[in-house]
């Protein structure tokens, strides 16, 4: 809840900038706090930031601490409300079966942060004071960080702080109805009938009180560290820090290569197509259960992140104390994966790919994806994604008439627009085009839609 509020805040005030949202109220972040920046598996994922209990002075040699020069300035007054109403119904008719589902979700997250201030270091003085200083290479934090590839030291140079008591309020109402009859017949199988009419209602209202002087977001200066303890401040954007290795290279250079502003969607998706094929090849019952579990949690940012982390731990291993907690929050999905025997590892990696893309979506895009996650609509979304990857043009006849109806089509347009992709009608065709400065958002949308469509078949 707090992590979602701070992420929304950063998306609103500094999208594409240098501010990093604080993910936990338990993190104590001040100026000069040492933060570990951890590169992720997929190049479109934002790095993971792990605040430590140490400041730069704690890991320097010598007994003379650096006394930073700091300034405080009013930032903004911020009160944000996110959420809305989601309504949906679906009816499916099969041979000797009838199923209809109706649902209504209302969710609202209010971030009442009030007046905020910005604290920042005078970087020029920090450069002067740290010029001849050395990191203590025998310090436990330095040693443990150097052992892990793709990890970089950063120090907090600025932070956005609350100035008064404030709150985050989350209100959720969920209503659903399921009704229908399913009949199964076959050779040497008794006739089985299931009739069910059920309804579900769940309301929650949670208020989180946040004290003054709480850090909501912060900015970093990365450190380029030599093996003898000398270090430099990385002041320019695009200049990355890291630890020098024996051959003189920086440890951060082992991170996945970053793609240019305009990603070759076709090339990247071709490289990933085996993962989608793994999901498509799962038994129908397993796919259906996974699809239901994932689409149920997809509108909840915290649950999406938790499941993505759990799949990361399963896929790549992690000795962090939070690994078990993430797995406990996603037992149904992990149990379904565990049932696939020899193919389990491939399924874990494929699901991790899809959830990693979903987790990188901006909040607006994630909410819209949740509204569009139906078995009826996903095939058309996949066709539009294929259109984007190909020549950008798709005949109107290639999608269902219901998809082209005003309200639904506007929702699909908003989904694509929130991923920096324009979707327009042009005569008897649909046209898609990647917008300027789209970054990796179009690719993220393509991966999420293709992955969910693979499970919905």
GROMACS .gro file of N, CA, C and O in nm, residues 104-176:
model
  292
  104UNK      N    1  -1.790  -0.681  -1.027
  104UNK     CA    2  -1.777  -0.536  -1.011
  104UNK      C    3  -1.673  -0.509  -0.905
  104UNK      O    4  -1.680  -0.561  -0.794
  105UNK      N    5  -1.572  -0.432  -0.942
  105UNK     CA    6  -1.467  -0.393  -0.848
  105UNK      C    7  -1.463  -0.242  -0.837
  105UNK      O    8  -1.469  -0.171  -0.939
  106UNK      N    9  -1.455  -0.193  -0.717
  106UNK     CA   10  -1.433  -0.050  -0.695
  106UNK      C   11  -1.312  -0.037  -0.603
  106UNK      O   12  -1.311  -0.093  -0.493
  107UNK      N   13  -1.210   0.032  -0.649
  107UNK     CA   14  -1.090   0.048  -0.567
  107UNK      C   15  -1.045   0.192  -0.574
  107UNK      O   16  -1.057   0.259  -0.677
  108UNK      N   17  -0.993   0.240  -0.464
  108UNK     CA   18  -0.946   0.378  -0.457
  108UNK      C   19  -0.830   0.386  -0.359
  108UNK      O   20  -0.837   0.332  -0.249
  109UNK      N   21  -0.723   0.450  -0.402
  109UNK     CA   22  -0.607   0.472  -0.316
  109UNK      C   23  -0.581   0.622  -0.309
  109UNK      O   24  -0.556   0.687  -0.411
  110UNK      N   25  -0.594   0.677  -0.190
  110UNK     CA   26  -0.570   0.820  -0.169
  110UNK      C   27  -0.437   0.839  -0.098
  110UNK      O   28  -0.411   0.777   0.006
  111UNK      N   29  -0.353   0.923  -0.156
  111UNK     CA   30  -0.225   0.958  -0.095
  111UNK      C   31  -0.231   1.104  -0.053
  111UNK      O   32  -0.221   1.195  -0.136
  112UNK      N   33  -0.251   1.126   0.075
  112UNK     CA   34  -0.267   1.262   0.129
  112UNK      C   35  -0.137   1.303   0.196
  112UNK      O   36  -0.125   1.306   0.318
  113UNK      N   37  -0.036   1.336   0.114
  113UNK     CA   38   0.096   1.367   0.166
  113UNK      C   39   0.110   1.513   0.210
  113UNK      O   40   0.199   1.546   0.289
  114UNK      N   41   0.026   1.602   0.159
  114UNK     CA   42   0.034   1.742   0.199
  114UNK      C   43   0.160   1.810   0.149
  114UNK      O   44   0.215   1.778   0.043
  115UNK      N   45   0.212   1.903   0.228
  115UNK     CA   46   0.331   1.981   0.189
  115UNK      C   47   0.457   1.895   0.204
  115UNK      O   48   0.481   1.837   0.309
  116UNK      N   49   0.537   1.893   0.099
  116UNK     CA   50   0.661   1.815   0.098
  116UNK      C   51   0.780   1.907   0.081
  116UNK      O   52   0.770   2.016   0.023
  117UNK      N   53   0.895   1.865   0.131
  117UNK     CA   54   1.017   1.942   0.112
  117UNK      C   55   1.125   1.852   0.048
  117UNK      O   56   1.116   1.730   0.052
  118UNK      N   57   1.223   1.920  -0.010
  118UNK     CA   58   1.334   1.850  -0.074
  118UNK      C   59   1.463   1.884  -0.001
  118UNK      O   60   1.496   2.001   0.016
  119UNK      N   61   1.535   1.779   0.041
  119UNK     CA   62   1.666   1.796   0.102
  119UNK      C   63   1.770   1.745   0.003
  119UNK      O   64   1.754   1.638  -0.055
  120UNK      N   65   1.878   1.823  -0.017
  120UNK     CA   66   1.980   1.779  -0.112
  120UNK      C   67   2.119   1.821  -0.067
  120UNK      O   68   2.136   1.921   0.004
  121UNK      N   69   2.218   1.741  -0.113
  121UNK     CA   70   2.357   1.771  -0.085
  121UNK      C   71   2.410   1.873  -0.184
  121UNK      O   72   2.364   1.881  -0.298
  122UNK      N   73   2.511   1.948  -0.141
  122UNK     CA   74   2.589   2.028  -0.235
  122UNK      C   75   2.696   1.937  -0.292
  122UNK      O   76   2.793   1.901  -0.224
  123UNK      N   77   2.676   1.894  -0.416
  123UNK     CA   78   2.760   1.790  -0.475
  123UNK      C   79   2.905   1.837  -0.490
  123UNK      O   80   2.999   1.760  -0.470
  124UNK      N   81   2.925   1.965  -0.523
  124UNK     CA   82   3.061   2.016  -0.540
  124UNK      C   83   3.143   2.000  -0.411
  124UNK      O   84   3.259   1.958  -0.415
  125UNK      N   85   3.083   2.030  -0.297
  125UNK     CA   86   3.155   2.015  -0.170
  125UNK      C   87   3.181   1.868  -0.141
  125UNK      O   88   3.287   1.829  -0.090
  126UNK      N   89   3.082   1.781  -0.172
  126UNK     CA   90   3.102   1.638  -0.151
  126UNK      C   91   3.218   1.587  -0.235
  126UNK      O   92   3.299   1.505  -0.188
  127UNK      N   93   3.231   1.634  -0.358
  127UNK     CA   94   3.343   1.594  -0.443
  127UNK      C   95   3.476   1.634  -0.380
  127UNK      O   96   3.571   1.555  -0.376
  128UNK      N   97   3.480   1.756  -0.330
  128UNK     CA   98   3.604   1.805  -0.269
  128UNK      C   99   3.639   1.726  -0.143
  128UNK      O  100   3.754   1.684  -0.122
  129UNK      N  101   3.538   1.703  -0.057
  129UNK     CA  102   3.563   1.635   0.070
  129UNK      C  103   3.601   1.488   0.052
  129UNK      O  104   3.671   1.430   0.136
  130UNK      N  105   3.551   1.425  -0.056
  130UNK     CA  106   3.573   1.281  -0.073
  130UNK      C  107   3.689   1.249  -0.167
  130UNK      O  108   3.720   1.132  -0.190
  131UNK      N  109   3.755   1.352  -0.220
  131UNK     CA  110   3.854   1.332  -0.326
  131UNK      C  111   3.968   1.239  -0.286
  131UNK      O  112   4.010   1.153  -0.363
  132UNK      N  113   4.020   1.252  -0.168
  132UNK     CA  114   4.134   1.171  -0.125
  132UNK      C  115   4.094   1.060  -0.028
  132UNK      O  116   4.182   0.994   0.030
  133UNK      N  117   3.965   1.038  -0.010
  133UNK     CA  118   3.922   0.936   0.085
  133UNK      C  119   3.917   0.799   0.018
  133UNK      O  120   3.904   0.785  -0.104
  134UNK      N  121   3.923   0.695   0.102
  134UNK     CA  122   3.922   0.557   0.055
  134UNK      C  123   3.808   0.481   0.121
  134UNK      O  124   3.776   0.503   0.239
  135UNK      N  125   3.747   0.389   0.046
  135UNK     CA  126   3.653   0.296   0.107
  135UNK      C  127   3.730   0.189   0.182
  135UNK      O  128   3.839   0.147   0.141
  136UNK      N  129   3.675   0.145   0.293
  136UNK     CA  130   3.733   0.036   0.371
  136UNK      C  131   3.693  -0.095   0.303
  136UNK      O  132   3.582  -0.144   0.320
  137UNK      N  133   3.785  -0.152   0.223
  137UNK     CA  134   3.753  -0.270   0.144
  137UNK      C  135   3.735  -0.395   0.230
  137UNK      O  136   3.689  -0.498   0.180
  138UNK      N  137   3.771  -0.386   0.359
  138UNK     CA  138   3.749  -0.499   0.450
  138UNK      C  139   3.617  -0.488   0.525
  138UNK      O  140   3.581  -0.579   0.601
  139UNK      N  141   3.544  -0.377   0.504
  139UNK     CA  142   3.414  -0.361   0.569
  139UNK      C  143   3.320  -0.470   0.517
  139UNK      O  144   3.317  -0.500   0.397
  140UNK      N  145   3.241  -0.528   0.607
  140UNK     CA  146   3.156  -0.641   0.569
  140UNK      C  147   3.059  -0.606   0.456
  140UNK      O  148   3.035  -0.687   0.365
  141UNK      N  149   3.003  -0.484   0.457
  141UNK     CA  150   2.909  -0.445   0.352
  141UNK      C  151   2.979  -0.438   0.216
  141UNK      O  152   2.925  -0.484   0.114
  142UNK      N  153   3.101  -0.383   0.215
  142UNK     CA  154   3.177  -0.374   0.090
  142UNK      C  155   3.212  -0.513   0.039
  142UNK      O  156   3.194  -0.545  -0.079
  143UNK      N  157   3.260  -0.599   0.127
  143UNK     CA  158   3.298  -0.734   0.087
  143UNK      C  159   3.179  -0.812   0.031
  143UNK      O  160   3.189  -0.878  -0.073
  144UNK      N  161   3.066  -0.805   0.100
  144UNK     CA  162   2.949  -0.882   0.057
  144UNK      C  163   2.891  -0.828  -0.074
  144UNK      O  164   2.841  -0.906  -0.156
  145UNK      N  165   2.897  -0.698  -0.093
  145UNK     CA  166   2.845  -0.640  -0.217
  145UNK      C  167   2.935  -0.674  -0.335
  145UNK      O  168   2.887  -0.704  -0.445
  146UNK      N  169   3.066  -0.674  -0.314
  146UNK     CA  170   3.160  -0.708  -0.422
  146UNK      C  171   3.144  -0.852  -0.468
  146UNK      O  172   3.171  -0.885  -0.584
  147UNK      N  173   3.100  -0.940  -0.378
  147UNK     CA  174   3.085  -1.081  -0.413
  147UNK      C  175   2.971  -1.106  -0.510
  147UNK      O  176   2.967  -1.207  -0.579
  148UNK      N  177   2.876  -1.015  -0.515
  148UNK     CA  178   2.758  -1.032  -0.599
  148UNK      C  179   2.777  -0.956  -0.730
  148UNK      O  180   2.804  -0.836  -0.729
  149UNK      N  181   2.764  -1.023  -0.844
  149UNK     CA  182   2.771  -0.949  -0.971
  149UNK      C  183   2.650  -0.859  -0.988
  149UNK      O  184   2.546  -0.881  -0.927
  150UNK      N  185   2.665  -0.759  -1.070
  150UNK     CA  186   2.556  -0.668  -1.107
  150UNK      C  187   2.511  -0.579  -0.992
  150UNK      O  188   2.402  -0.523  -0.995
  151UNK      N  189   2.593  -0.564  -0.886
  151UNK     CA  190   2.555  -0.477  -0.775
  151UNK      C  191   2.648  -0.356  -0.769
  151UNK      O  192   2.768  -0.367  -0.789
  152UNK      N  193   2.590  -0.242  -0.738
  152UNK     CA  194   2.660  -0.115  -0.741
  152UNK      C  195   2.627  -0.037  -0.614
  152UNK      O  196   2.515  -0.046  -0.563
  153UNK      N  197   2.725   0.038  -0.564
  153UNK     CA  198   2.700   0.127  -0.451
  153UNK      C  199   2.648   0.262  -0.502
  153UNK      O  200   2.699   0.318  -0.599
  154UNK      N  201   2.548   0.313  -0.433
  154UNK     CA  202   2.503   0.450  -0.455
  154UNK      C  203   2.487   0.517  -0.321
  154UNK      O  204   2.465   0.450  -0.219
  155UNK      N  205   2.499   0.648  -0.319
  155UNK     CA  206   2.475   0.722  -0.195
  155UNK      C  207   2.364   0.824  -0.221
  155UNK      O  208   2.352   0.880  -0.330
  156UNK      N  209   2.280   0.846  -0.120
  156UNK     CA  210   2.165   0.934  -0.135
  156UNK      C  211   2.212   1.079  -0.141
  156UNK      O  212   2.277   1.129  -0.050
  157UNK      N  213   2.177   1.145  -0.252
  157UNK     CA  214   2.216   1.286  -0.270
  157UNK      C  215   2.099   1.381  -0.247
  157UNK      O  216   2.119   1.500  -0.225
  158UNK      N  217   1.975   1.329  -0.257
  158UNK     CA  218   1.856   1.411  -0.237
  158UNK      C  219   1.742   1.322  -0.191
  158UNK      O  220   1.740   1.201  -0.220
  159UNK      N  221   1.646   1.381  -0.123
  159UNK     CA  222   1.530   1.304  -0.081
  159UNK      C  223   1.409   1.397  -0.067
  159UNK      O  224   1.423   1.517  -0.039
  160UNK      N  225   1.292   1.341  -0.091
  160UNK     CA  226   1.165   1.412  -0.075
  160UNK      C  227   1.103   1.365   0.055
  160UNK      O  228   1.084   1.244   0.077
  161UNK      N  229   1.070   1.460   0.143
  161UNK     CA  230   1.034   1.427   0.282
  161UNK      C  231   0.900   1.492   0.317
  161UNK      O  232   0.870   1.604   0.275
  162UNK      N  233   0.820   1.420   0.397
  162UNK     CA  234   0.696   1.478   0.448
  162UNK      C  235   0.728   1.581   0.556
  162UNK      O  236   0.828   1.570   0.627
  163UNK      N  237   0.642   1.679   0.569
  163UNK     CA  238   0.666   1.785   0.669
  163UNK      C  239   0.561   1.784   0.779
  163UNK      O  240   0.572   1.863   0.874
  164UNK      N  241   0.461   1.699   0.767
  164UNK     CA  242   0.351   1.697   0.863
  164UNK      C  243   0.292   1.556   0.867
  164UNK      O  244   0.318   1.475   0.778
  165UNK      N  245   0.215   1.524   0.970
  165UNK     CA  246   0.147   1.393   0.969
  165UNK      C  247   0.056   1.382   0.847
  165UNK      O  248  -0.015   1.477   0.811
  166UNK      N  249   0.061   1.268   0.780
  166UNK     CA  250  -0.020   1.249   0.660
  166UNK      C  251  -0.067   1.104   0.654
  166UNK      O  252  -0.040   1.025   0.746
  167UNK      N  253  -0.139   1.068   0.549
  167UNK     CA  254  -0.199   0.935   0.548
  167UNK      C  255  -0.213   0.882   0.406
  167UNK      O  256  -0.214   0.957   0.308
  168UNK      N  257  -0.224   0.748   0.399
  168UNK     CA  258  -0.259   0.677   0.276
  168UNK      C  259  -0.384   0.595   0.308
  168UNK      O  260  -0.386   0.521   0.406
  169UNK      N  261  -0.487   0.610   0.226
  169UNK     CA  262  -0.615   0.543   0.251
  169UNK      C  263  -0.649   0.455   0.131
  169UNK      O  264  -0.646   0.501   0.016
  170UNK      N  265  -0.679   0.330   0.158
  170UNK     CA  266  -0.717   0.237   0.051
  170UNK      C  267  -0.857   0.184   0.079
  170UNK      O  268  -0.885   0.134   0.187
  171UNK      N  269  -0.946   0.198  -0.021
  171UNK     CA  270  -1.082   0.147  -0.011
  171UNK      C  271  -1.105   0.048  -0.125
  171UNK      O  272  -1.081   0.081  -0.242
  172UNK      N  273  -1.150  -0.071  -0.093
  172UNK     CA  274  -1.173  -0.175  -0.193
  172UNK      C  275  -1.309  -0.237  -0.171
  172UNK      O  276  -1.346  -0.272  -0.059
  173UNK      N  277  -1.387  -0.250  -0.279
  173UNK     CA  278  -1.513  -0.323  -0.278
  173UNK      C  279  -1.511  -0.420  -0.394
  173UNK      O  280  -1.487  -0.382  -0.508
  174UNK      N  281  -1.536  -0.546  -0.363
  174UNK     CA  282  -1.538  -0.649  -0.467
  174UNK      C  283  -1.670  -0.725  -0.458
  174UNK      O  284  -1.710  -0.768  -0.351
  175UNK      N  285  -1.735  -0.740  -0.572
  175UNK     CA  286  -1.858  -0.817  -0.580
  175UNK      C  287  -1.850  -0.908  -0.701
  175UNK      O  288  -1.801  -0.869  -0.806
  176UNK      N  289  -1.898  -1.031  -0.686
  176UNK     CA  290  -1.895  -1.123  -0.799
  176UNK      C  291  -2.005  -1.226  -0.790
  176UNK      O  292  -2.052  -1.260  -0.681
   0.00000   0.00000   0.00000
